[in-house]
Amino acid sequence: MIRRLLKILAIAVAAAAILAVAAVFAAQVFLNTDTAGNMIQKRINAAIPGRVDWESQKISLLTGSVRMQGILILDPDARPV
């Protein structure tokens, strides 16, 4: 009886770990899409005076790094900063 419960618990823990890894992988893939970049730009631009635009982004959850290419920062009067 105890062995069976331990086996079920081990399977549940393994399944949860696999789902967690899959979720991180899916988030990593999504964060590097144009859709995610547009969502991030909208949130940033709503929170600051002025505007920020970029051509592409590369976000790594593993290293915690963010790389943006073709970035343009504008003040509230639309002048480049």
Short mmCIF file of C-alpha atoms in Angstrom, two decimals:
data_model
loop_
_atom_site.label_atom_id
_atom_site.label_comp_id
_atom_site.label_asym_id
_atom_site.label_seq_id
_atom_site.Cartn_x
_atom_site.Cartn_y
_atom_site.Cartn_z
CA MET A 1 0.00 0.00 0.00
CA ILE A 2 2.73 2.48 0.95
CA ARG A 3 4.79 1.49 -2.10
CA ARG A 4 1.82 2.18 -4.33
CA LEU A 5 1.29 5.62 -2.76
CA LEU A 6 4.98 6.43 -3.15
CA LYS A 7 4.87 5.36 -6.78
CA ILE A 8 1.83 7.56 -7.44
CA LEU A 9 3.52 10.46 -5.63
CA ALA A 10 6.71 9.98 -7.67
CA ILE A 11 4.74 9.97 -10.92
CA ALA A 12 2.84 13.10 -9.88
CA VAL A 13 6.07 14.92 -8.96
CA ALA A 14 7.71 13.88 -12.25
CA ALA A 15 4.67 15.04 -14.21
CA ALA A 16 4.66 18.38 -12.39
CA ALA A 17 8.37 18.85 -13.13
CA ILE A 18 7.86 18.08 -16.81
CA LEU A 19 4.96 20.55 -16.98
CA ALA A 20 7.07 23.24 -15.28
CA VAL A 21 9.92 22.77 -17.75
CA ALA A 22 7.47 22.84 -20.66
CA ALA A 23 5.91 26.06 -19.33
CA VAL A 24 9.31 27.77 -19.05
CA PHE A 25 10.23 26.63 -22.56
CA ALA A 26 6.92 27.90 -23.96
CA ALA A 27 7.36 31.25 -22.18
CA GLN A 28 10.89 31.54 -23.59
CA VAL A 29 9.65 30.93 -27.13
CA PHE A 30 6.72 33.35 -26.74
CA LEU A 31 8.82 36.19 -25.28
CA ASN A 32 10.93 36.28 -28.44
CA THR A 33 7.96 36.75 -30.80
CA ASP A 34 6.76 40.02 -32.35
CA THR A 35 3.46 39.62 -30.50
CA ALA A 36 5.21 39.63 -27.14
CA GLY A 37 7.41 42.54 -28.22
CA ASN A 38 4.34 44.59 -29.13
CA MET A 39 2.68 43.74 -25.80
CA ILE A 40 5.82 44.78 -23.90
CA GLN A 41 6.11 48.03 -25.89
CA LYS A 42 2.49 48.94 -25.16
CA ARG A 43 2.96 48.38 -21.42
CA ILE A 44 6.19 50.36 -21.29
CA ASN A 45 4.76 53.23 -23.35
CA ALA A 46 1.67 53.38 -21.13
CA ALA A 47 3.88 53.68 -18.03
CA ILE A 48 6.32 56.38 -19.16
CA PRO A 49 6.15 59.86 -20.61
CA GLY A 50 7.33 59.62 -24.19
CA ARG A 51 7.71 56.46 -26.18
CA VAL A 52 10.06 53.53 -26.76
CA ASP A 53 10.20 51.54 -30.00
CA TRP A 54 12.46 48.70 -31.14
CA GLU A 55 12.79 46.41 -34.11
CA SER A 56 13.37 43.11 -32.31
CA GLN A 57 14.01 41.69 -28.86
CA LYS A 58 15.74 38.64 -27.48
CA ILE A 59 14.82 37.71 -23.93
CA SER A 60 16.47 34.84 -22.07
CA LEU A 61 14.81 33.48 -18.96
CA LEU A 62 17.83 31.26 -18.35
CA THR A 63 20.37 34.10 -18.11
CA GLY A 64 17.95 36.92 -17.23
CA SER A 65 19.16 39.00 -20.17
CA VAL A 66 17.22 41.30 -22.47
CA ARG A 67 18.61 42.44 -25.83
CA MET A 68 16.77 44.92 -28.03
CA GLN A 69 17.86 45.93 -31.50
CA GLY A 70 16.94 49.09 -33.36
CA ILE A 71 15.79 50.88 -30.20
CA LEU A 72 14.40 54.42 -30.39
CA ILE A 73 13.56 56.46 -27.29
CA LEU A 74 11.38 59.54 -27.73
CA ASP A 75 10.49 62.22 -25.20
CA PRO A 76 6.85 63.40 -24.74
CA ASP A 77 7.33 65.86 -27.63
CA ALA A 78 8.43 63.00 -29.93
CA ARG A 79 12.06 64.15 -29.99
CA PRO A 80 14.77 61.47 -29.87
CA VAL A 81 16.50 61.19 -26.52
#
